[in-house]
Amino acid sequence: LLKGTGKYNAEQIALETELLGASITSGCSNDYSEISLTVLAKNFTPAFQIFADVINNPVFPEKEFETEKRKLLATIMSKNDSIFDTSLDLFYETIYRGHPYGMPVTGYYASVSSLTVAQAADRYNKMFRKDDMIISVAGDIEFAKLKETVEKFFPGVKQVPAEEYSNAGSGLLA
């Protein structure tokens, strides 16, 4: 996701966020995927604009995709050299047979090596729907400014009243 959007290439994303003292990261586990932004409150709006572009307009450049795929394949091969990692994967595969928990987060060599940009983009578009996202913000930012910024880049975002969540602050946008 951080390798390009309709507006920024990977280098521009890195440079622009760095100039704002921000960082955008992405990751996944068996239970969730996340894209996160860390930035000082004073730079929230311009950094959030880049963050929203990463989420809303990824382009999955072929060259960048192939580079990331090679890195992932090397990670998978490296895991195969570790008796602990291999045993753990086999344990989960046995215990959770037929369930997504039975599959390694990194995927299998055969499936990753055959993955195409079109398949990755299609999966992203199916799984990362704006109506299923939770946007959570913590920090020293005025709620009205936060709400205005989020609504600008994610039109139609639904505000969930804080009283629906234990330990919630002044409100959540989901």
Short mmCIF file of N, CA and C in Angstrom, two decimals:
data_model
loop_
_atom_site.label_atom_id
_atom_site.label_comp_id
_atom_site.label_asym_id
_atom_site.label_seq_id
_atom_site.Cartn_x
_atom_site.Cartn_y
_atom_site.Cartn_z
N LEU A 1 0.81 -1.21 0.00
CA LEU A 1 0.00 0.00 0.00
C LEU A 1 0.84 1.26 0.00
N LEU A 2 2.02 1.17 0.55
CA LEU A 2 2.87 2.35 0.65
C LEU A 2 3.77 2.54 -0.56
N LYS A 3 3.50 1.81 -1.62
CA LYS A 3 4.35 1.85 -2.80
C LYS A 3 3.80 2.74 -3.91
N GLY A 4 2.64 3.34 -3.69
CA GLY A 4 2.15 4.27 -4.70
C GLY A 4 0.65 4.47 -4.63
N THR A 5 0.25 5.67 -5.00
CA THR A 5 -1.16 6.02 -5.10
C THR A 5 -1.34 6.76 -6.42
N GLY A 6 -2.54 7.22 -6.67
CA GLY A 6 -2.77 8.01 -7.87
C GLY A 6 -2.00 9.32 -7.84
N LYS A 7 -1.65 9.80 -6.64
CA LYS A 7 -0.99 11.09 -6.49
C LYS A 7 0.50 10.98 -6.15
N TYR A 8 0.87 9.95 -5.39
CA TYR A 8 2.24 9.83 -4.90
C TYR A 8 2.85 8.49 -5.29
N ASN A 9 4.17 8.49 -5.60
CA ASN A 9 4.87 7.22 -5.74
C ASN A 9 5.48 6.89 -4.37
N ALA A 10 6.12 5.75 -4.25
CA ALA A 10 6.65 5.30 -2.96
C ALA A 10 7.63 6.30 -2.37
N GLU A 11 8.50 6.85 -3.19
CA GLU A 11 9.50 7.80 -2.71
C GLU A 11 8.82 9.08 -2.21
N GLN A 12 7.81 9.55 -2.92
CA GLN A 12 7.10 10.75 -2.50
C GLN A 12 6.34 10.53 -1.19
N ILE A 13 5.73 9.35 -1.03
CA ILE A 13 5.04 9.04 0.22
C ILE A 13 6.03 9.11 1.37
N ALA A 14 7.18 8.47 1.20
CA ALA A 14 8.20 8.46 2.26
C ALA A 14 8.72 9.87 2.54
N LEU A 15 9.02 10.62 1.50
CA LEU A 15 9.57 11.97 1.67
C LEU A 15 8.56 12.92 2.31
N GLU A 16 7.34 12.94 1.79
CA GLU A 16 6.31 13.84 2.32
C GLU A 16 5.98 13.55 3.78
N THR A 17 5.87 12.27 4.12
CA THR A 17 5.57 11.94 5.52
C THR A 17 6.75 12.28 6.42
N GLU A 18 7.96 12.04 5.93
CA GLU A 18 9.15 12.37 6.72
C GLU A 18 9.24 13.87 6.97
N LEU A 19 8.94 14.68 5.95
CA LEU A 19 8.97 16.14 6.12
C LEU A 19 7.97 16.61 7.17
N LEU A 20 6.92 15.86 7.35
CA LEU A 20 5.90 16.20 8.36
C LEU A 20 6.20 15.56 9.71
N GLY A 21 7.29 14.83 9.80
CA GLY A 21 7.61 14.12 11.03
C GLY A 21 6.64 12.99 11.30
N ALA A 22 6.12 12.41 10.23
CA ALA A 22 5.09 11.38 10.35
C ALA A 22 5.62 10.04 9.85
N SER A 23 4.89 9.00 10.17
CA SER A 23 5.18 7.70 9.58
C SER A 23 3.86 6.98 9.33
N ILE A 24 3.81 6.30 8.20
CA ILE A 24 2.66 5.48 7.85
C ILE A 24 3.18 4.05 7.72
N THR A 25 2.53 3.15 8.42
CA THR A 25 2.92 1.75 8.37
C THR A 25 1.70 0.90 8.09
N SER A 26 1.95 -0.30 7.61
CA SER A 26 0.86 -1.25 7.41
C SER A 26 1.32 -2.61 7.89
N GLY A 27 0.36 -3.43 8.25
CA GLY A 27 0.70 -4.76 8.72
C GLY A 27 -0.54 -5.62 8.84
N CYS A 28 -0.32 -6.87 9.17
CA CYS A 28 -1.46 -7.77 9.33
C CYS A 28 -1.11 -8.88 10.30
N SER A 29 -2.14 -9.50 10.80
CA SER A 29 -2.01 -10.67 11.66
C SER A 29 -3.12 -11.62 11.26
N ASN A 30 -3.29 -12.68 12.02
CA ASN A 30 -4.39 -13.60 11.72
C ASN A 30 -5.74 -12.95 11.94
N ASP A 31 -5.79 -11.94 12.76
CA ASP A 31 -7.08 -11.36 13.15
C ASP A 31 -7.43 -10.03 12.47
N TYR A 32 -6.47 -9.32 11.99
CA TYR A 32 -6.76 -8.01 11.42
C TYR A 32 -5.63 -7.52 10.51
N SER A 33 -5.97 -6.52 9.74
CA SER A 33 -4.99 -5.78 8.97
C SER A 33 -5.09 -4.33 9.41
N GLU A 34 -3.99 -3.63 9.35
CA GLU A 34 -4.02 -2.25 9.80
C GLU A 34 -3.13 -1.36 8.95
N ILE A 35 -3.52 -0.13 8.90
CA ILE A 35 -2.72 0.93 8.30
C ILE A 35 -2.72 2.01 9.37
N SER A 36 -1.54 2.43 9.79
CA SER A 36 -1.50 3.40 10.88
C SER A 36 -0.65 4.61 10.52
N LEU A 37 -1.01 5.70 11.14
CA LEU A 37 -0.33 6.98 10.97
C LEU A 37 0.11 7.47 12.34
N THR A 38 1.36 7.85 12.45
CA THR A 38 1.87 8.47 13.66
C THR A 38 2.40 9.84 13.26
N VAL A 39 1.89 10.87 13.95
CA VAL A 39 2.27 12.23 13.58
C VAL A 39 1.97 13.18 14.74
N LEU A 40 2.71 14.27 14.80
CA LEU A 40 2.40 15.31 15.79
C LEU A 40 1.06 15.95 15.44
N ALA A 41 0.33 16.35 16.45
CA ALA A 41 -1.01 16.93 16.24
C ALA A 41 -0.96 18.13 15.29
N LYS A 42 0.09 18.93 15.36
CA LYS A 42 0.15 20.13 14.51
C LYS A 42 0.24 19.80 13.02
N ASN A 43 0.68 18.59 12.69
CA ASN A 43 0.79 18.17 11.29
C ASN A 43 -0.26 17.13 10.90
N PHE A 44 -1.28 16.99 11.74
CA PHE A 44 -2.26 15.94 11.51
C PHE A 44 -2.95 16.05 10.16
N THR A 45 -3.46 17.21 9.81
CA THR A 45 -4.25 17.33 8.58
C THR A 45 -3.44 17.00 7.32
N PRO A 46 -2.27 17.60 7.11
CA PRO A 46 -1.54 17.24 5.88
C PRO A 46 -1.07 15.78 5.87
N ALA A 47 -0.70 15.25 7.03
CA ALA A 47 -0.29 13.84 7.08
C ALA A 47 -1.48 12.93 6.85
N PHE A 48 -2.64 13.30 7.38
CA PHE A 48 -3.84 12.49 7.19
C PHE A 48 -4.27 12.48 5.73
N GLN A 49 -4.00 13.56 5.02
CA GLN A 49 -4.31 13.62 3.59
C GLN A 49 -3.52 12.54 2.83
N ILE A 50 -2.25 12.41 3.15
CA ILE A 50 -1.41 11.38 2.51
C ILE A 50 -1.90 9.99 2.93
N PHE A 51 -2.16 9.83 4.21
CA PHE A 51 -2.66 8.58 4.77
C PHE A 51 -3.94 8.15 4.07
N ALA A 52 -4.87 9.07 3.90
CA ALA A 52 -6.14 8.77 3.23
C ALA A 52 -5.91 8.40 1.77
N ASP A 53 -4.97 9.07 1.12
CA ASP A 53 -4.67 8.74 -0.28
C ASP A 53 -4.12 7.32 -0.39
N VAL A 54 -3.28 6.92 0.56
CA VAL A 54 -2.74 5.56 0.58
C VAL A 54 -3.89 4.54 0.69
N ILE A 55 -4.85 4.83 1.54
CA ILE A 55 -5.98 3.92 1.74
C ILE A 55 -6.95 3.94 0.57
N ASN A 56 -7.28 5.13 0.11
CA ASN A 56 -8.34 5.30 -0.90
C ASN A 56 -7.89 5.07 -2.34
N ASN A 57 -6.61 5.27 -2.63
CA ASN A 57 -6.17 5.25 -4.02
C ASN A 57 -4.88 4.47 -4.27
N PRO A 58 -4.73 3.27 -3.70
CA PRO A 58 -3.49 2.53 -3.98
C PRO A 58 -3.45 2.09 -5.44
N VAL A 59 -2.25 2.08 -6.02
CA VAL A 59 -2.13 1.69 -7.42
C VAL A 59 -1.33 0.41 -7.64
N PHE A 60 -0.66 -0.11 -6.63
CA PHE A 60 0.08 -1.37 -6.73
C PHE A 60 1.00 -1.40 -7.96
N PRO A 61 2.00 -0.53 -8.01
CA PRO A 61 2.91 -0.54 -9.17
C PRO A 61 3.59 -1.90 -9.36
N GLU A 62 3.60 -2.38 -10.57
CA GLU A 62 4.12 -3.72 -10.89
C GLU A 62 5.54 -3.94 -10.36
N LYS A 63 6.43 -3.00 -10.62
CA LYS A 63 7.83 -3.15 -10.19
C LYS A 63 7.92 -3.26 -8.67
N GLU A 64 7.22 -2.38 -7.98
CA GLU A 64 7.22 -2.40 -6.51
C GLU A 64 6.58 -3.69 -5.99
N PHE A 65 5.50 -4.12 -6.63
CA PHE A 65 4.81 -5.34 -6.24
C PHE A 65 5.75 -6.54 -6.34
N GLU A 66 6.46 -6.65 -7.46
CA GLU A 66 7.38 -7.77 -7.66
C GLU A 66 8.52 -7.75 -6.63
N THR A 67 9.00 -6.56 -6.28
CA THR A 67 10.05 -6.44 -5.26
C THR A 67 9.54 -6.94 -3.92
N GLU A 68 8.35 -6.51 -3.53
CA GLU A 68 7.76 -6.95 -2.26
C GLU A 68 7.47 -8.45 -2.27
N LYS A 69 7.05 -8.95 -3.40
CA LYS A 69 6.77 -10.38 -3.52
C LYS A 69 8.05 -11.19 -3.32
N ARG A 70 9.14 -10.74 -3.93
CA ARG A 70 10.43 -11.44 -3.75
C ARG A 70 10.86 -11.43 -2.28
N LYS A 71 10.67 -10.30 -1.61
CA LYS A 71 11.01 -10.22 -0.18
C LYS A 71 10.16 -11.19 0.63
N LEU A 72 8.89 -11.25 0.33
CA LEU A 72 7.99 -12.15 1.05
C LEU A 72 8.37 -13.61 0.80
N LEU A 73 8.70 -13.94 -0.44
CA LEU A 73 9.12 -15.31 -0.75
C LEU A 73 10.41 -15.67 0.00
N ALA A 74 11.32 -14.71 0.13
CA ALA A 74 12.56 -14.95 0.90
C ALA A 74 12.22 -15.17 2.38
N THR A 75 11.26 -14.43 2.89
CA THR A 75 10.83 -14.61 4.28
C THR A 75 10.24 -16.00 4.49
N ILE A 76 9.41 -16.43 3.55
CA ILE A 76 8.81 -17.77 3.64
C ILE A 76 9.89 -18.83 3.60
N MET A 77 10.85 -18.69 2.70
CA MET A 77 11.95 -19.67 2.60
C MET A 77 12.77 -19.68 3.89
N SER A 78 13.00 -18.51 4.45
CA SER A 78 13.77 -18.40 5.69
C SER A 78 13.04 -19.09 6.84
N LYS A 79 11.71 -18.94 6.87
CA LYS A 79 10.92 -19.62 7.90
C LYS A 79 11.09 -21.13 7.80
N ASN A 80 11.20 -21.63 6.59
CA ASN A 80 11.36 -23.07 6.38
C ASN A 80 12.68 -23.59 6.96
N ASP A 81 13.65 -22.70 7.18
CA ASP A 81 14.93 -23.09 7.76
C ASP A 81 14.89 -23.11 9.28
N SER A 82 13.79 -22.67 9.86
CA SER A 82 13.65 -22.62 11.32
C SER A 82 12.74 -23.75 11.78
N ILE A 83 13.28 -24.64 12.58
CA ILE A 83 12.48 -25.77 13.06
C ILE A 83 11.30 -25.28 13.91
N PHE A 84 11.52 -24.22 14.68
CA PHE A 84 10.43 -23.69 15.51
C PHE A 84 9.31 -23.14 14.64
N ASP A 85 9.64 -22.29 13.66
CA ASP A 85 8.62 -21.71 12.79
C ASP A 85 7.90 -22.78 11.98
N THR A 86 8.65 -23.74 11.48
CA THR A 86 8.04 -24.83 10.71
C THR A 86 7.09 -25.65 11.59
N SER A 87 7.52 -25.96 12.81
CA SER A 87 6.67 -26.72 13.74
C SER A 87 5.43 -25.94 14.12
N LEU A 88 5.59 -24.65 14.37
CA LEU A 88 4.45 -23.82 14.76
C LEU A 88 3.43 -23.74 13.61
N ASP A 89 3.91 -23.55 12.39
CA ASP A 89 3.00 -23.53 11.23
C ASP A 89 2.27 -24.85 11.09
N LEU A 90 2.97 -25.95 11.27
CA LEU A 90 2.36 -27.27 11.17
C LEU A 90 1.33 -27.48 12.29
N PHE A 91 1.66 -27.02 13.49
CA PHE A 91 0.73 -27.11 14.62
C PHE A 91 -0.57 -26.38 14.29
N TYR A 92 -0.46 -25.13 13.86
CA TYR A 92 -1.68 -24.34 13.54
C TYR A 92 -2.44 -24.95 12.37
N GLU A 93 -1.72 -25.44 11.38
CA GLU A 93 -2.37 -26.07 10.23
C GLU A 93 -3.16 -27.31 10.66
N THR A 94 -2.62 -28.05 11.63
CA THR A 94 -3.29 -29.26 12.12
C THR A 94 -4.47 -28.91 13.03
N ILE A 95 -4.26 -28.03 13.95
CA ILE A 95 -5.32 -27.65 14.91
C ILE A 95 -6.47 -26.94 14.21
N TYR A 96 -6.16 -26.05 13.28
CA TYR A 96 -7.18 -25.22 12.63
C TYR A 96 -7.43 -25.64 11.18
N ARG A 97 -7.33 -26.91 10.90
CA ARG A 97 -7.52 -27.42 9.54
C ARG A 97 -8.80 -26.85 8.91
N GLY A 98 -8.66 -26.25 7.74
CA GLY A 98 -9.81 -25.71 7.02
C GLY A 98 -10.24 -24.33 7.48
N HIS A 99 -9.58 -23.77 8.47
CA HIS A 99 -9.91 -22.44 8.99
C HIS A 99 -8.76 -21.50 8.66
N PRO A 100 -9.04 -20.22 8.46
CA PRO A 100 -7.95 -19.28 8.15
C PRO A 100 -6.81 -19.27 9.17
N TYR A 101 -7.10 -19.57 10.45
CA TYR A 101 -6.03 -19.63 11.45
C TYR A 101 -5.02 -20.74 11.13
N GLY A 102 -5.40 -21.68 10.30
CA GLY A 102 -4.50 -22.76 9.93
C GLY A 102 -3.50 -22.38 8.86
N MET A 103 -3.63 -21.18 8.33
CA MET A 103 -2.72 -20.75 7.27
C MET A 103 -1.76 -19.69 7.81
N PRO A 104 -0.49 -19.73 7.41
CA PRO A 104 0.46 -18.72 7.88
C PRO A 104 0.11 -17.34 7.31
N VAL A 105 0.30 -16.32 8.13
CA VAL A 105 0.01 -14.95 7.70
C VAL A 105 0.82 -14.58 6.46
N THR A 106 2.03 -15.09 6.36
CA THR A 106 2.89 -14.78 5.22
C THR A 106 2.44 -15.50 3.95
N GLY A 107 1.60 -16.50 4.10
CA GLY A 107 1.14 -17.27 2.95
C GLY A 107 2.06 -18.45 2.68
N TYR A 108 1.75 -19.18 1.64
CA TYR A 108 2.55 -20.33 1.21
C TYR A 108 3.37 -19.93 -0.01
N TYR A 109 4.52 -20.55 -0.16
CA TYR A 109 5.40 -20.22 -1.29
C TYR A 109 4.65 -20.31 -2.62
N ALA A 110 3.92 -21.39 -2.82
CA ALA A 110 3.23 -21.61 -4.10
C ALA A 110 2.19 -20.52 -4.37
N SER A 111 1.43 -20.15 -3.36
CA SER A 111 0.38 -19.15 -3.58
C SER A 111 0.97 -17.75 -3.76
N VAL A 112 1.99 -17.42 -2.99
CA VAL A 112 2.61 -16.09 -3.11
C VAL A 112 3.34 -15.97 -4.45
N SER A 113 4.04 -17.02 -4.86
CA SER A 113 4.80 -16.93 -6.11
C SER A 113 3.89 -16.77 -7.32
N SER A 114 2.66 -17.24 -7.23
CA SER A 114 1.74 -17.10 -8.37
C SER A 114 0.84 -15.86 -8.27
N LEU A 115 0.96 -15.12 -7.19
CA LEU A 115 0.13 -13.93 -6.98
C LEU A 115 0.44 -12.84 -8.01
N THR A 116 -0.62 -12.21 -8.53
CA THR A 116 -0.45 -11.13 -9.51
C THR A 116 -0.90 -9.81 -8.91
N VAL A 117 -0.49 -8.74 -9.53
CA VAL A 117 -0.92 -7.40 -9.10
C VAL A 117 -2.45 -7.31 -9.15
N ALA A 118 -3.04 -7.81 -10.21
CA ALA A 118 -4.50 -7.75 -10.35
C ALA A 118 -5.20 -8.48 -9.21
N GLN A 119 -4.67 -9.63 -8.82
CA GLN A 119 -5.27 -10.38 -7.71
C GLN A 119 -5.14 -9.62 -6.40
N ALA A 120 -3.98 -9.03 -6.15
CA ALA A 120 -3.76 -8.27 -4.92
C ALA A 120 -4.67 -7.05 -4.87
N ALA A 121 -4.79 -6.34 -5.98
CA ALA A 121 -5.66 -5.17 -6.03
C ALA A 121 -7.11 -5.56 -5.84
N ASP A 122 -7.52 -6.66 -6.47
CA ASP A 122 -8.89 -7.13 -6.32
C ASP A 122 -9.18 -7.50 -4.87
N ARG A 123 -8.25 -8.19 -4.22
CA ARG A 123 -8.44 -8.59 -2.83
C ARG A 123 -8.52 -7.36 -1.93
N TYR A 124 -7.64 -6.39 -2.18
CA TYR A 124 -7.67 -5.16 -1.39
C TYR A 124 -9.04 -4.48 -1.53
N ASN A 125 -9.51 -4.36 -2.75
CA ASN A 125 -10.80 -3.68 -2.99
C ASN A 125 -11.98 -4.42 -2.37
N LYS A 126 -11.89 -5.73 -2.26
CA LYS A 126 -12.96 -6.51 -1.64
C LYS A 126 -12.90 -6.46 -0.12
N MET A 127 -11.70 -6.48 0.43
CA MET A 127 -11.54 -6.60 1.88
C MET A 127 -11.44 -5.25 2.60
N PHE A 128 -10.92 -4.25 1.97
CA PHE A 128 -10.70 -2.96 2.63
C PHE A 128 -11.73 -1.95 2.18
N ARG A 129 -12.95 -2.21 2.61
CA ARG A 129 -14.06 -1.33 2.26
C ARG A 129 -14.19 -0.26 3.32
N LYS A 130 -14.41 0.94 2.87
CA LYS A 130 -14.51 2.07 3.80
C LYS A 130 -15.64 1.90 4.81
N ASP A 131 -16.70 1.18 4.42
CA ASP A 131 -17.82 1.01 5.35
C ASP A 131 -17.51 -0.01 6.45
N ASP A 132 -16.40 -0.72 6.34
CA ASP A 132 -16.00 -1.68 7.37
C ASP A 132 -14.78 -1.23 8.16
N MET A 133 -14.26 -0.05 7.88
CA MET A 133 -13.06 0.42 8.56
C MET A 133 -13.40 1.05 9.90
N ILE A 134 -12.44 0.96 10.77
CA ILE A 134 -12.52 1.69 12.04
C ILE A 134 -11.36 2.67 12.03
N ILE A 135 -11.67 3.92 12.20
CA ILE A 135 -10.64 4.95 12.28
C ILE A 135 -10.57 5.36 13.74
N SER A 136 -9.42 5.14 14.32
CA SER A 136 -9.21 5.43 15.73
C SER A 136 -8.08 6.43 15.86
N VAL A 137 -8.30 7.49 16.61
CA VAL A 137 -7.28 8.52 16.77
C VAL A 137 -7.06 8.76 18.26
N ALA A 138 -5.81 8.82 18.66
CA ALA A 138 -5.46 9.13 20.04
C ALA A 138 -4.44 10.26 20.01
N GLY A 139 -4.61 11.22 20.87
CA GLY A 139 -3.63 12.28 20.93
C GLY A 139 -4.25 13.62 21.22
N ASP A 140 -3.42 14.62 21.15
CA ASP A 140 -3.80 15.98 21.50
C ASP A 140 -4.35 16.70 20.27
N ILE A 141 -5.54 16.31 19.86
CA ILE A 141 -6.16 16.94 18.70
C ILE A 141 -7.60 17.25 19.04
N GLU A 142 -8.00 18.45 18.67
CA GLU A 142 -9.37 18.90 18.94
C GLU A 142 -10.35 18.02 18.15
N PHE A 143 -11.38 17.53 18.82
CA PHE A 143 -12.31 16.60 18.20
C PHE A 143 -12.98 17.21 16.96
N ALA A 144 -13.35 18.48 17.00
CA ALA A 144 -14.01 19.11 15.84
C ALA A 144 -13.08 19.11 14.63
N LYS A 145 -11.79 19.40 14.85
CA LYS A 145 -10.82 19.38 13.75
C LYS A 145 -10.64 17.96 13.22
N LEU A 146 -10.56 17.02 14.13
CA LEU A 146 -10.44 15.62 13.75
C LEU A 146 -11.62 15.19 12.90
N LYS A 147 -12.80 15.48 13.38
CA LYS A 147 -14.02 15.09 12.67
C LYS A 147 -14.07 15.71 11.28
N GLU A 148 -13.76 16.99 11.20
CA GLU A 148 -13.76 17.69 9.89
C GLU A 148 -12.76 17.05 8.93
N THR A 149 -11.56 16.75 9.42
CA THR A 149 -10.52 16.17 8.57
C THR A 149 -10.91 14.77 8.10
N VAL A 150 -11.38 13.95 9.02
CA VAL A 150 -11.77 12.58 8.65
C VAL A 150 -12.91 12.60 7.64
N GLU A 151 -13.91 13.43 7.89
CA GLU A 151 -15.06 13.50 6.97
C GLU A 151 -14.67 14.04 5.60
N LYS A 152 -13.65 14.89 5.55
CA LYS A 152 -13.19 15.42 4.26
C LYS A 152 -12.60 14.31 3.39
N PHE A 153 -11.81 13.41 4.00
CA PHE A 153 -11.12 12.38 3.23
C PHE A 153 -11.85 11.04 3.21
N PHE A 154 -12.81 10.88 4.10
CA PHE A 154 -13.65 9.67 4.13
C PHE A 154 -15.10 10.12 4.23
N PRO A 155 -15.65 10.68 3.14
CA PRO A 155 -17.02 11.18 3.18
C PRO A 155 -18.00 10.10 3.61
N GLY A 156 -18.94 10.49 4.42
CA GLY A 156 -19.97 9.55 4.86
C GLY A 156 -19.56 8.69 6.03
N VAL A 157 -18.38 8.97 6.62
CA VAL A 157 -17.95 8.19 7.77
C VAL A 157 -18.99 8.30 8.88
N LYS A 158 -19.23 7.19 9.53
CA LYS A 158 -20.24 7.13 10.57
C LYS A 158 -19.60 7.39 11.93
N GLN A 159 -20.15 8.31 12.68
CA GLN A 159 -19.66 8.56 14.02
C GLN A 159 -20.41 7.64 14.99
N VAL A 160 -19.64 6.95 15.80
CA VAL A 160 -20.21 6.06 16.79
C VAL A 160 -20.10 6.74 18.15
N PRO A 161 -21.23 6.91 18.84
CA PRO A 161 -21.18 7.56 20.16
C PRO A 161 -20.26 6.84 21.13
N ALA A 162 -19.50 7.60 21.88
CA ALA A 162 -18.52 7.05 22.81
C ALA A 162 -19.16 6.14 23.85
N GLU A 163 -20.39 6.44 24.25
CA GLU A 163 -21.01 5.63 25.30
C GLU A 163 -21.26 4.19 24.85
N GLU A 164 -21.14 3.92 23.56
CA GLU A 164 -21.29 2.54 23.08
C GLU A 164 -20.04 1.71 23.34
N TYR A 165 -18.96 2.36 23.74
CA TYR A 165 -17.70 1.66 23.99
C TYR A 165 -17.23 1.97 25.40
N SER A 166 -16.75 0.96 26.08
CA SER A 166 -16.16 1.21 27.40
C SER A 166 -14.80 1.86 27.21
N ASN A 167 -14.44 2.71 28.12
CA ASN A 167 -13.15 3.41 28.11
C ASN A 167 -12.95 4.29 26.88
N ALA A 168 -14.00 4.70 26.21
CA ALA A 168 -13.86 5.54 25.03
C ALA A 168 -13.72 6.99 25.46
N GLY A 169 -13.14 7.78 24.60
CA GLY A 169 -12.97 9.20 24.86
C GLY A 169 -14.20 9.97 24.46
N SER A 170 -13.99 11.09 23.79
CA SER A 170 -15.11 11.97 23.46
C SER A 170 -15.92 11.49 22.27
N GLY A 171 -15.49 10.48 21.58
CA GLY A 171 -16.24 9.95 20.45
C GLY A 171 -15.35 9.16 19.51
N LEU A 172 -15.93 8.31 18.75
CA LEU A 172 -15.20 7.51 17.77
C LEU A 172 -15.81 7.72 16.41
N LEU A 173 -14.98 7.69 15.41
CA LEU A 173 -15.45 7.71 14.03
C LEU A 173 -15.16 6.34 13.48
N ALA A 174 -16.15 5.69 12.92
CA ALA A 174 -15.92 4.35 12.39
C ALA A 174 -16.44 4.27 10.97
#
